[in-house]
PDB file of C-alpha atoms and ligand atoms in Angstrom:
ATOM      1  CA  UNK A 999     113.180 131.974  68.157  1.00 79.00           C
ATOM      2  CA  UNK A1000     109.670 131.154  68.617  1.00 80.00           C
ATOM      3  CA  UNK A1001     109.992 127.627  67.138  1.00 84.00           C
ATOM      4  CA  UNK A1002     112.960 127.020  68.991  1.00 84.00           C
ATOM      5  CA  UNK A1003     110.810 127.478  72.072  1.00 88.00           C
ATOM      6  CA  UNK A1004     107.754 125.604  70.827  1.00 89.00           C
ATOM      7  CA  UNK A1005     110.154 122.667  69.983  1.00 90.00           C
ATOM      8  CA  UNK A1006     111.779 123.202  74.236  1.00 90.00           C
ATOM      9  CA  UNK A1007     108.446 123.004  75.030  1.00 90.00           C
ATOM     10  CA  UNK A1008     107.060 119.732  73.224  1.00 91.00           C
ATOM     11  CA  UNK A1009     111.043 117.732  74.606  1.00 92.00           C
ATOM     12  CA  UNK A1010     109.756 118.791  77.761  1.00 92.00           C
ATOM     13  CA  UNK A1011     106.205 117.585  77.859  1.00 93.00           C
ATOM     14  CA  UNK A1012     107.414 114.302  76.043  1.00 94.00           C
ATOM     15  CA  UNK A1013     110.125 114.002  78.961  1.00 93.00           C
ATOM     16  CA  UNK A1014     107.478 114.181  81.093  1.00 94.00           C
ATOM     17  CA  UNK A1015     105.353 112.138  79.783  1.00 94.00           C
ATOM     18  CA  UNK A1016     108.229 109.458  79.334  1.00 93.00           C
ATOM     19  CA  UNK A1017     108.266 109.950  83.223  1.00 93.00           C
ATOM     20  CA  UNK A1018     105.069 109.317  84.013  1.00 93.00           C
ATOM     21  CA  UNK A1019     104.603 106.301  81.847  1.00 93.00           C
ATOM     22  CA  UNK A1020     108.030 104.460  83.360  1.00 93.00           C
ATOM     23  CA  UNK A1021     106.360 105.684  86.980  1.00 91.00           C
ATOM     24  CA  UNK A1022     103.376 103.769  86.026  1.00 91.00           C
ATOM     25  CA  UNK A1023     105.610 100.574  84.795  1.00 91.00           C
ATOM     26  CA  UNK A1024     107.683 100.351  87.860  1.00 90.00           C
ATOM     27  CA  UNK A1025     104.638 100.612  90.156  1.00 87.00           C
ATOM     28  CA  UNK A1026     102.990  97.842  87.766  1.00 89.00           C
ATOM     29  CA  UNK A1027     106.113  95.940  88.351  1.00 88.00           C
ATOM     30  CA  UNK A1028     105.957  95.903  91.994  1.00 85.00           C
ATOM     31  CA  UNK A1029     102.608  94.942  92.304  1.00 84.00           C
ATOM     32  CA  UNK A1030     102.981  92.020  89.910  1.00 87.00           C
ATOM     33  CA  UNK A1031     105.931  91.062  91.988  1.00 85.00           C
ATOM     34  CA  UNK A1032     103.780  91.557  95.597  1.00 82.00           C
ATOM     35  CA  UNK A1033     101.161  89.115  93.852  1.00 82.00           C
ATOM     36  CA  UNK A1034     103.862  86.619  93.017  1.00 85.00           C
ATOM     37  CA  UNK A1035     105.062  86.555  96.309  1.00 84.00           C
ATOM     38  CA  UNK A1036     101.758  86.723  97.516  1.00 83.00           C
ATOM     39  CA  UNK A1037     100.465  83.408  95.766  1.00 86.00           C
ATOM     40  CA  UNK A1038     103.364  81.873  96.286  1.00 87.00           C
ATOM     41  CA  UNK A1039     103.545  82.330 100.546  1.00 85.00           C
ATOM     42  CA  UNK A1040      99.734  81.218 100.411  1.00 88.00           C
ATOM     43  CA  UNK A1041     100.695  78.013  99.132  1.00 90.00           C
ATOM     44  CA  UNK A1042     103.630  77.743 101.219  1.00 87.00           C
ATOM     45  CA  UNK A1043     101.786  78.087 103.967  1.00 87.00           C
ATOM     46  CA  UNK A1044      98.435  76.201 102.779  1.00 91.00           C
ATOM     47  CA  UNK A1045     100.563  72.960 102.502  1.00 92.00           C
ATOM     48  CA  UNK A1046     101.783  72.068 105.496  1.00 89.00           C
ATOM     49  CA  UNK A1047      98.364  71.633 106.927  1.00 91.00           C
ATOM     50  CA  UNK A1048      97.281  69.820 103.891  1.00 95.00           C
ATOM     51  CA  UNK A1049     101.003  67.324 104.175  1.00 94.00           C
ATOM     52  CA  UNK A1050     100.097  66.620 107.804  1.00 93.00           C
ATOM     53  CA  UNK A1051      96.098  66.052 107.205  1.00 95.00           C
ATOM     54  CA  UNK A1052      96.940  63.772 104.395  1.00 95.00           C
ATOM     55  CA  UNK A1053      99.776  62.050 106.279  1.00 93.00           C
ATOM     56  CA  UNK A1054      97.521  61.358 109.668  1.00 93.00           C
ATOM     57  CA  UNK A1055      94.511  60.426 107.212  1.00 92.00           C
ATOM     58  CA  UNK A1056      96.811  57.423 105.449  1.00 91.00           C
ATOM     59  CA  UNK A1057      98.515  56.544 108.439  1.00 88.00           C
ATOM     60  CA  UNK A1058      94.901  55.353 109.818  1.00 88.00           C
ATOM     61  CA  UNK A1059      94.328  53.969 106.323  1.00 87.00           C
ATOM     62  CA  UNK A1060      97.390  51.621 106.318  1.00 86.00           C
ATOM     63  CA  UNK A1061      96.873  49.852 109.342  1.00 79.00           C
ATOM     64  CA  UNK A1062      96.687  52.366 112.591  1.00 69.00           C
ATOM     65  CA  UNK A1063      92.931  52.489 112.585  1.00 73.00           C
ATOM     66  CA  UNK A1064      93.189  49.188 114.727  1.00 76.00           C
ATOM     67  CA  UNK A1065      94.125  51.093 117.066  1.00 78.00           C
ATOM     68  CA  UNK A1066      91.938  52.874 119.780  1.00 85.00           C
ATOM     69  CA  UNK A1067      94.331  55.110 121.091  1.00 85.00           C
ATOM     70  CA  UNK A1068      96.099  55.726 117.992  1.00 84.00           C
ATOM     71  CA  UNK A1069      92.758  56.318 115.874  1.00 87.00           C
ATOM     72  CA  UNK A1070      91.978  59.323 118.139  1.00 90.00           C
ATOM     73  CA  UNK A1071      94.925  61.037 118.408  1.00 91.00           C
ATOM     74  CA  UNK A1072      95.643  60.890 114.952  1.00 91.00           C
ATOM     75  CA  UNK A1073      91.988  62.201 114.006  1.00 92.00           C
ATOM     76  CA  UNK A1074      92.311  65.071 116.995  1.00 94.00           C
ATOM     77  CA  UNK A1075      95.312  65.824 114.860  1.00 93.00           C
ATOM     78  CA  UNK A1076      94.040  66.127 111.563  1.00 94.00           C
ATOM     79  CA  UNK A1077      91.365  68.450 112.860  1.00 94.00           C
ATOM     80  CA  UNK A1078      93.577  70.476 114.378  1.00 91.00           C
ATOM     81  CA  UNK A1079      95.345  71.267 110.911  1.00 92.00           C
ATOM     82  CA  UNK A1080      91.765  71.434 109.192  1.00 93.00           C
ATOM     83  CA  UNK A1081      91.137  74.098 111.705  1.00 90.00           C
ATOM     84  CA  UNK A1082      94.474  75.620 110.862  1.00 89.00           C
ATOM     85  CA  UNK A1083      94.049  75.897 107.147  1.00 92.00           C
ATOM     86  CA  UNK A1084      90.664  76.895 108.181  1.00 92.00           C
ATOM     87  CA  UNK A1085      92.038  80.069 109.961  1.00 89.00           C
ATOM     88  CA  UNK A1086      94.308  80.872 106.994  1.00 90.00           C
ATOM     89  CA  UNK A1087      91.692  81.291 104.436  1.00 92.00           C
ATOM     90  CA  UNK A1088      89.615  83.174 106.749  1.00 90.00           C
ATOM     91  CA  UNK A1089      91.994  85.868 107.336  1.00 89.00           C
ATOM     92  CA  UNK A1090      92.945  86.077 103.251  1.00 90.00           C
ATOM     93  CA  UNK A1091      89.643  86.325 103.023  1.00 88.00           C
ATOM     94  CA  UNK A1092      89.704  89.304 105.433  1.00 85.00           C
ATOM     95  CA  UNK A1093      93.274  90.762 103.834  1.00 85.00           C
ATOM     96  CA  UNK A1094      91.581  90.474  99.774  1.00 84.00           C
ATOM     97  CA  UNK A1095      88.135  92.423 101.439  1.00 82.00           C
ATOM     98  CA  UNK A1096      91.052  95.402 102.785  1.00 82.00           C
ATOM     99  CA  UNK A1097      93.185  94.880  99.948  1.00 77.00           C
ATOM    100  CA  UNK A1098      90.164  95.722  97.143  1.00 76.00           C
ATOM    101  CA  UNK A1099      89.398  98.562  98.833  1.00 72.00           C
ATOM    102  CA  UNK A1100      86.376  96.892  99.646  1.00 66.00           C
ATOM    103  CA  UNK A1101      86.379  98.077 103.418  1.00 69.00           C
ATOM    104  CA  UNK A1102      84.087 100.525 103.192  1.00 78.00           C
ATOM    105  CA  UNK A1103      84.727 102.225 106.637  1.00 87.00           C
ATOM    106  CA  UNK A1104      81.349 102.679 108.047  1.00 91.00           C
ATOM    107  CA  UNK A1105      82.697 105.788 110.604  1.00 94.00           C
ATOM    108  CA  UNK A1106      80.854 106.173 113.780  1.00 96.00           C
ATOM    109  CA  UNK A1107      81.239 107.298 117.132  1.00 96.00           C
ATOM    110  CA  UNK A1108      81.190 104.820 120.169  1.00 96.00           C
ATOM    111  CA  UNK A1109      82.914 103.908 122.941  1.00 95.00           C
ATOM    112  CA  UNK A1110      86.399 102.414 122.821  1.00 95.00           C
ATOM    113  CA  UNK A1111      86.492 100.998 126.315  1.00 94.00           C
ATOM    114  CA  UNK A1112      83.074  99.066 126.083  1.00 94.00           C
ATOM    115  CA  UNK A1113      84.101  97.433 122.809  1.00 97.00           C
ATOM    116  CA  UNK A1114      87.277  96.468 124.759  1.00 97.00           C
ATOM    117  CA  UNK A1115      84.804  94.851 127.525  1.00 96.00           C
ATOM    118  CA  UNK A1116      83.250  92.850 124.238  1.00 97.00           C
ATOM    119  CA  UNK A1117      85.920  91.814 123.361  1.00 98.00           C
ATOM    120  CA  UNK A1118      87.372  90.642 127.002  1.00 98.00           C
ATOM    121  CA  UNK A1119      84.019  88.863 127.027  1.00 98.00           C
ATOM    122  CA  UNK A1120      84.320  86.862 123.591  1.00 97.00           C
ATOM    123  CA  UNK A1121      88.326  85.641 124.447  1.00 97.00           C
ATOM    124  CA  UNK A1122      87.693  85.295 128.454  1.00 97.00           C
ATOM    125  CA  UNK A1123      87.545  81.378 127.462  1.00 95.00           C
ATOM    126  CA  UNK A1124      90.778  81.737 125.707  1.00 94.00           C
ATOM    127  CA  UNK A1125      92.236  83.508 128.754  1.00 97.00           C
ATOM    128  CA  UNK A1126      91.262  81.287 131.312  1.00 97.00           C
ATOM    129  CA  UNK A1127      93.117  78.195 129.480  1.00 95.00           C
ATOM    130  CA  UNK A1128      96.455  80.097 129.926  1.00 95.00           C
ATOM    131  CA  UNK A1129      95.206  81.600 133.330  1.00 96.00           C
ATOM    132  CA  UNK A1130      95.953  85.009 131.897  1.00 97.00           C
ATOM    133  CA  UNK A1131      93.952  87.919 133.783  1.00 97.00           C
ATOM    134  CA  UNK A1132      92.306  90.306 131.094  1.00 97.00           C
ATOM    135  CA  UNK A1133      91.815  93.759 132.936  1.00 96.00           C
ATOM    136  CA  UNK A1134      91.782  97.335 132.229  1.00 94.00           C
ATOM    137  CA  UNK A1135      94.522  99.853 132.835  1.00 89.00           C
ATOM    138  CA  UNK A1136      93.744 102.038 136.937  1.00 75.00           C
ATOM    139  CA  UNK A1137      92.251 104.995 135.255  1.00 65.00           C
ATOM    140  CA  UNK A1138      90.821 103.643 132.270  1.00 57.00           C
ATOM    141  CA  UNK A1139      86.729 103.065 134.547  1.00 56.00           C
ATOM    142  CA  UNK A1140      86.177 106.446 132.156  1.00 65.00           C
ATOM    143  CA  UNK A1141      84.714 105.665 128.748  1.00 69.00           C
ATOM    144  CA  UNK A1142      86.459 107.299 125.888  1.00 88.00           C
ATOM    145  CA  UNK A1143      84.746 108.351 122.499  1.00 93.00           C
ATOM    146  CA  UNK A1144      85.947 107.622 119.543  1.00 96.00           C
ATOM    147  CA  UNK A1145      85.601 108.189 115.531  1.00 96.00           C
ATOM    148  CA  UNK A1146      86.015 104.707 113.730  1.00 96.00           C
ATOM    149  CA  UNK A1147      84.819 101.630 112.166  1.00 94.00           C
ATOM    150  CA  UNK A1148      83.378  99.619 114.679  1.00 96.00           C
ATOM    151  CA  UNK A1149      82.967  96.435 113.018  1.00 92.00           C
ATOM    152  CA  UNK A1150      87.188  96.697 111.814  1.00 93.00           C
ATOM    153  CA  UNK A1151      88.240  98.080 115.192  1.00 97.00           C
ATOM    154  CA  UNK A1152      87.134  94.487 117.112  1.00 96.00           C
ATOM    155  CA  UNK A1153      88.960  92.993 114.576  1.00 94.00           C
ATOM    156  CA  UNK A1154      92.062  94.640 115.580  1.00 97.00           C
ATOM    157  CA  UNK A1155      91.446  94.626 119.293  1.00 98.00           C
ATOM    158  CA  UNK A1156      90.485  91.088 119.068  1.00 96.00           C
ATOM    159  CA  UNK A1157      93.607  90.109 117.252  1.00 96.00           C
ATOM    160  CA  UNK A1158      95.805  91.930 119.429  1.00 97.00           C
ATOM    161  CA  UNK A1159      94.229  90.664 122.467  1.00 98.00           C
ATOM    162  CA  UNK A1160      94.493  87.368 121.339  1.00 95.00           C
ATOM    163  CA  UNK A1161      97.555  88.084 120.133  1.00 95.00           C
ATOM    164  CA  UNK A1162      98.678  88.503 124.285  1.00 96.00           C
ATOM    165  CA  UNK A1163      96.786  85.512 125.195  1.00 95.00           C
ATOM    166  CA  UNK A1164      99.020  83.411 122.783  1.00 93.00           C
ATOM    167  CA  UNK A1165     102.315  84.585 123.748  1.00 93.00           C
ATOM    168  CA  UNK A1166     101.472  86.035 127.103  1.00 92.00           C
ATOM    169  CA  UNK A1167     103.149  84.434 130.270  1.00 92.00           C
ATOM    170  CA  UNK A1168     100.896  81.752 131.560  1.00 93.00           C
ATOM    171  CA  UNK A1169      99.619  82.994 135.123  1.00 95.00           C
ATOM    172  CA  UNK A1170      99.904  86.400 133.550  1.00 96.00           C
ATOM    173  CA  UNK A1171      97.702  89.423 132.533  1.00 97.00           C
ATOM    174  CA  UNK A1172      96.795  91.732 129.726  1.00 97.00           C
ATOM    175  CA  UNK A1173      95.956  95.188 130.582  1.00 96.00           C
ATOM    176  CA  UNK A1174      94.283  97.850 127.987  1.00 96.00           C
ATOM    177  CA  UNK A1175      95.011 101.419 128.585  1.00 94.00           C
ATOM    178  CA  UNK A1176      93.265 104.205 126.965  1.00 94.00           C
ATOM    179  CA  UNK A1177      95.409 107.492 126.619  1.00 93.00           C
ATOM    180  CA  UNK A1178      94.098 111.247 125.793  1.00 91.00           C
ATOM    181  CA  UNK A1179      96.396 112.908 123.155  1.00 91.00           C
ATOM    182  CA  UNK A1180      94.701 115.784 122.219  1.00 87.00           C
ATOM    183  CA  UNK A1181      92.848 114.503 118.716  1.00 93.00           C
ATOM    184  CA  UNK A1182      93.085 111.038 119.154  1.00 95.00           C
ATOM    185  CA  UNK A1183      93.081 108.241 121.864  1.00 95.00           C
ATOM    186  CA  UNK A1184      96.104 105.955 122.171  1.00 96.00           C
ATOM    187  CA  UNK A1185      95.041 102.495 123.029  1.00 97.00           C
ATOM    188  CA  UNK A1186      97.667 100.298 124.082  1.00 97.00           C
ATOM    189  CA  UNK A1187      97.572  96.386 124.733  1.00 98.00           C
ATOM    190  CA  UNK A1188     100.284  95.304 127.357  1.00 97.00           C
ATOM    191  CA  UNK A1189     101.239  91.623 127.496  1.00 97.00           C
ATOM    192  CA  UNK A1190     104.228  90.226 130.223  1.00 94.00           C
ATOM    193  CA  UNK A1191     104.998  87.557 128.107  1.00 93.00           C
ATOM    194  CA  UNK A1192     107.449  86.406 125.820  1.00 87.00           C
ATOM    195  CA  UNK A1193     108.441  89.418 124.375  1.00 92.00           C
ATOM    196  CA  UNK A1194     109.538  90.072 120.597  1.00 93.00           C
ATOM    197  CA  UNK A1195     113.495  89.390 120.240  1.00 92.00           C
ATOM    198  CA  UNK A1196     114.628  93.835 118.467  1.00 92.00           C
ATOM    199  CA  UNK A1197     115.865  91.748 114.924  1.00 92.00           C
ATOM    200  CA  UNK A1198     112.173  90.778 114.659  1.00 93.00           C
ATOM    201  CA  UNK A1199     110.024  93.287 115.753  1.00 93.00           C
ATOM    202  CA  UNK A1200     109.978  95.631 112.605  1.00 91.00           C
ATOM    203  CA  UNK A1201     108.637  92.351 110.902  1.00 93.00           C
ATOM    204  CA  UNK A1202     106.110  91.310 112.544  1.00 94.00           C
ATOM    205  CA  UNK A1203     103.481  93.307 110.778  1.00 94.00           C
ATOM    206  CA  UNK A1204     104.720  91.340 107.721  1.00 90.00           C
ATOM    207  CA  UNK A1205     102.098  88.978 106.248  1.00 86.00           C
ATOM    208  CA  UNK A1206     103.038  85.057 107.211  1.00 87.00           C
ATOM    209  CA  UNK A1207     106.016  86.714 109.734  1.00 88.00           C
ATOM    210  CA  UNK A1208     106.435  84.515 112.702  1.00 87.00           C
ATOM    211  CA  UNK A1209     108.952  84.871 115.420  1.00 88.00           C
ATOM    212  CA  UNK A1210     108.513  81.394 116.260  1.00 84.00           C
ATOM    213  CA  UNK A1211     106.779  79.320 113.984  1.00 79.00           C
ATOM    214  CA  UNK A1212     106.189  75.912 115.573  1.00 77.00           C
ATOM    215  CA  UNK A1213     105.127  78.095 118.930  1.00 76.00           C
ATOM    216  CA  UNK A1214     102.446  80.055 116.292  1.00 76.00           C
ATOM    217  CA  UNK A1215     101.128  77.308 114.775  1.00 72.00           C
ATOM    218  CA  UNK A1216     100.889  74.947 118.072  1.00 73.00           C
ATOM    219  CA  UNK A1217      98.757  78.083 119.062  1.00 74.00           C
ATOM    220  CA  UNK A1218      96.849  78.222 115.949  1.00 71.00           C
ATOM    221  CA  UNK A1219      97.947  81.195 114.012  1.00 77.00           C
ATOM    222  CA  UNK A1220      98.204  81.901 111.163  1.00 83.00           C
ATOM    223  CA  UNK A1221     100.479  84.622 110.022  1.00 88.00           C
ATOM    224  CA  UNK A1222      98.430  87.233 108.818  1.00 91.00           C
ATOM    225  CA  UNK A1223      96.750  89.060 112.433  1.00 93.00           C
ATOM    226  CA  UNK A1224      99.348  91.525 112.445  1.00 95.00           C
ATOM    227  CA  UNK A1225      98.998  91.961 108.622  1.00 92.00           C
ATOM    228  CA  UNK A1226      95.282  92.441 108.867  1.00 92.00           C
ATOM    229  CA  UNK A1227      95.044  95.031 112.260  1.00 96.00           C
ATOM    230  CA  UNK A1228      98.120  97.236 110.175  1.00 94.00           C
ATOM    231  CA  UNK A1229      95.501  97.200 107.226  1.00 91.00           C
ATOM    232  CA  UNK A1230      92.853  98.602 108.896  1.00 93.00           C
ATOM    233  CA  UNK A1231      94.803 100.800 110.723  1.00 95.00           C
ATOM    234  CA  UNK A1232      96.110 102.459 107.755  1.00 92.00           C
ATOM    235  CA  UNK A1233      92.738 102.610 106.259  1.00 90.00           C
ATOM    236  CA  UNK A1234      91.466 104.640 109.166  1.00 94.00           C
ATOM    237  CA  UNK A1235      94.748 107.088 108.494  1.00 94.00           C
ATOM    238  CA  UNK A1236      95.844 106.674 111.852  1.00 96.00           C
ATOM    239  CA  UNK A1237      99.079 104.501 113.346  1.00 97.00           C
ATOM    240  CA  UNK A1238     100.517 101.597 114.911  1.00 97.00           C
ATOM    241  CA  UNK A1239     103.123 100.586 116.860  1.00 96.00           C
ATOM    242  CA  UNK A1240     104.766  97.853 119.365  1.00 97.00           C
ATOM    243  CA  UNK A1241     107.758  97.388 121.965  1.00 95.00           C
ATOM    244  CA  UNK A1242     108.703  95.172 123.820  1.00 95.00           C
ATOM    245  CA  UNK A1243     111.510  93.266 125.553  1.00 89.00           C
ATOM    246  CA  UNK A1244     112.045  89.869 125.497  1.00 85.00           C
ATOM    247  CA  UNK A1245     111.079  87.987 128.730  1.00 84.00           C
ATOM    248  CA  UNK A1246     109.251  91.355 129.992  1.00 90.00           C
ATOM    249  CA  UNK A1247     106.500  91.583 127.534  1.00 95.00           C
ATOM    250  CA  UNK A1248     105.223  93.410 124.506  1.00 97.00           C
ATOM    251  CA  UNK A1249     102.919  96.341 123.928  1.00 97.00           C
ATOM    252  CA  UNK A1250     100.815  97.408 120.941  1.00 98.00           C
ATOM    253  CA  UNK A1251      99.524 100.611 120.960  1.00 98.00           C
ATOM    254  CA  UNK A1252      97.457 102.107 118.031  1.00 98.00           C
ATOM    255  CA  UNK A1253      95.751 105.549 117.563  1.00 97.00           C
ATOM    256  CA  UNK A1254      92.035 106.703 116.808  1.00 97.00           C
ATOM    257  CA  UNK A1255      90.625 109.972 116.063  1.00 97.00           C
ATOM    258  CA  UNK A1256      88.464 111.126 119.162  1.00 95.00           C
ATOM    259  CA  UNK A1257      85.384 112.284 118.901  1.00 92.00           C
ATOM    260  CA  UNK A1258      84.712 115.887 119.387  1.00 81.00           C
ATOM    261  CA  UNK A1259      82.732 116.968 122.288  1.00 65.00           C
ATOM    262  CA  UNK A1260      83.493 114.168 124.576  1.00 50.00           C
TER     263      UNK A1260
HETATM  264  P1  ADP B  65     100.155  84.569 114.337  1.00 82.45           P
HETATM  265  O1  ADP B  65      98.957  84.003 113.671  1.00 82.45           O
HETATM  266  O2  ADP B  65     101.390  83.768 114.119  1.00 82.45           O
HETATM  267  O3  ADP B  65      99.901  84.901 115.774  1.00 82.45           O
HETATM  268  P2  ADP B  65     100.378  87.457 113.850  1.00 82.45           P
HETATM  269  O4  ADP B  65     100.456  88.185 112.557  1.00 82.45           O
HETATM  270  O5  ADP B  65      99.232  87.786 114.747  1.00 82.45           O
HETATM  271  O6  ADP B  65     100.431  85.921 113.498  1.00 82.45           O
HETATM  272  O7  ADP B  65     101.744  87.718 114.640  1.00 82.45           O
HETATM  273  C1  ADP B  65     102.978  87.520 113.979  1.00 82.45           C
HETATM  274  C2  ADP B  65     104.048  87.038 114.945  1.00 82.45           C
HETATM  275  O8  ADP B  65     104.386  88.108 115.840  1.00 82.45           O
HETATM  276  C3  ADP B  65     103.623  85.889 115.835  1.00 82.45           C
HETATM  277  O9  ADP B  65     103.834  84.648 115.220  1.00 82.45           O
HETATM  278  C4  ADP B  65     104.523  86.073 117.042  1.00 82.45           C
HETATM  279  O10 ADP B  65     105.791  85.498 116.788  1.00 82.45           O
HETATM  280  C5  ADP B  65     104.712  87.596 117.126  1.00 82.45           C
HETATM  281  N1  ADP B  65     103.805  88.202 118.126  1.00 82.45           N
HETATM  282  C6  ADP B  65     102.599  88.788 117.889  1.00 82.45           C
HETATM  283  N2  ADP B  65     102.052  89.265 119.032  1.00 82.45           N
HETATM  284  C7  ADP B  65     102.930  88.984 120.023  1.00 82.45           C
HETATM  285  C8  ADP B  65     102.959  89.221 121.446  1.00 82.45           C
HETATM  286  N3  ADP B  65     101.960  89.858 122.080  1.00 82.45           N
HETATM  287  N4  ADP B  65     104.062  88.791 122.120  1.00 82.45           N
HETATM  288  C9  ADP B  65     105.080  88.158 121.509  1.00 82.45           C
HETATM  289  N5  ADP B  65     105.114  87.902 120.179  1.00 82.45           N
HETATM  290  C10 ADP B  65     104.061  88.307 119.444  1.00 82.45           C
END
């Protein structure tokens, strides 16, 4: 009787072990297959750049460079994708530093609506190109402590910012709220621009996911904003979300631990 149980015993532990080991496979398996599909979006999206540099670049070679006109619009071209591909390995740079774990999250406590004023400051130039008004939500003249990464929460709020200047209505505004919820703030960036059509919007936190391409990369994105702002995000256990309706405008709102005693 004894050995019958001793023998239960091992088949179980075995079992379990059999378990664990085909856990570990299958979670091996998806992250070889999310670094397949990785490299192989990257140079997707690395080429185009590189096809229209090298096509402007030969262009002038075989003849155009005669040409004044041509020789400058073709070169204001050309740098345009160089700044593009530019862009792109910036932010993988940015995804590989979250993806490593090597965002070490240097938590302090500051003050969400004066890094929102910083950050108004460094895109005002962007803003004023589409005329698009950057202001503060009626209420929000109170500051509002929070518990974060400084550094990686600019990052976000410059990304989504931008985000409103790109596909905001031209003529329009962006407005930041800040909302008390008990433990955390709420910060929510409000565009009344294009809007994000409902089959897209649960994909546009997806690395290289564009609603409209040509209209993203005329602006200069590159794919991966949304990615990285989710990233951080996560890393600071907290959440984001958008909605929006087309036409009306889209707004991302994103949580943050408050600070106690403020
Ligand atoms: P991109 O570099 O293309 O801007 P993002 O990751 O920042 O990349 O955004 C992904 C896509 O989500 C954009 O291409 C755009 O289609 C859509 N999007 C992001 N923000 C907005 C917004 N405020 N209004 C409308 N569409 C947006």
């Amino acid at each position: 009787d004894v050995t019958v149980n001793i023998i239960d015993e091992m088949e179980k532990q075995v079992a379990e072990w059999a378990e664990k080991q085909q856990e570990e496979l299958d979670k091996y398996k998806a992250w070889a297959e999310y670094r397949r599909n990785f490299v192989g979006d990257i140079s997707h999206e690395l080429k185009t750049p590189i096809f229209n540099i090298q096509g402007y670049l030969h262009t002038l070679l075989d003849g155009a460079l005669e040409d004044e006109q041509v020789n400058r619009t073709f070169l204001t071209k050309a740098a345009k994708n160089l700044e593009r591909l530019h862009t792109i390995v910036e932010d993988l740079e940015a995804i590989s530093r979250l993806e490593s774990g090597a965002l070490m999250l240097e938590i302090q406590t500051f003050d969400i609506r004066e890094l929102t004023e910083e950050v108004f400051e460094d895109l005002e130039f962007k803003a004023e190109q589409r005329n698009i008004r950057l202001e503060l939500k009626d209420g929000a003249a109170q500051g509002f402590k929070v518990q974060a990464d400084r550094e990686s929460i600019r990052q976000v709020l410059t990304n989504l910012v931008h985000n409103s200047i790109k596909y905001g209505k031209e003529n329009g505004r962006t407005r930041v709220g800040f909302y008390d919820m008990d433990s955390n703030i709420l910060i929510e960036i409000a565009d009344n621009g294009l809007g994000i059509p409902k089959k897209h919007i649960n994909h546009v936190f997806d690395r290289f996911y564009r609603v409209d391409k040509s209209r993203s990369r005329e602006r200069g994105g590159s794919g991966l904003g949304l990615s990285i702002v989710k990233h951080i995000i996560e890393a600071h256990k907290q959440t984001i979300n958008v909605r929006s309706a087309p036409q009306l405008g889209s707004t991302f709102g994103f949580t943050l631990k408050k600070s106690k005693g403020d």
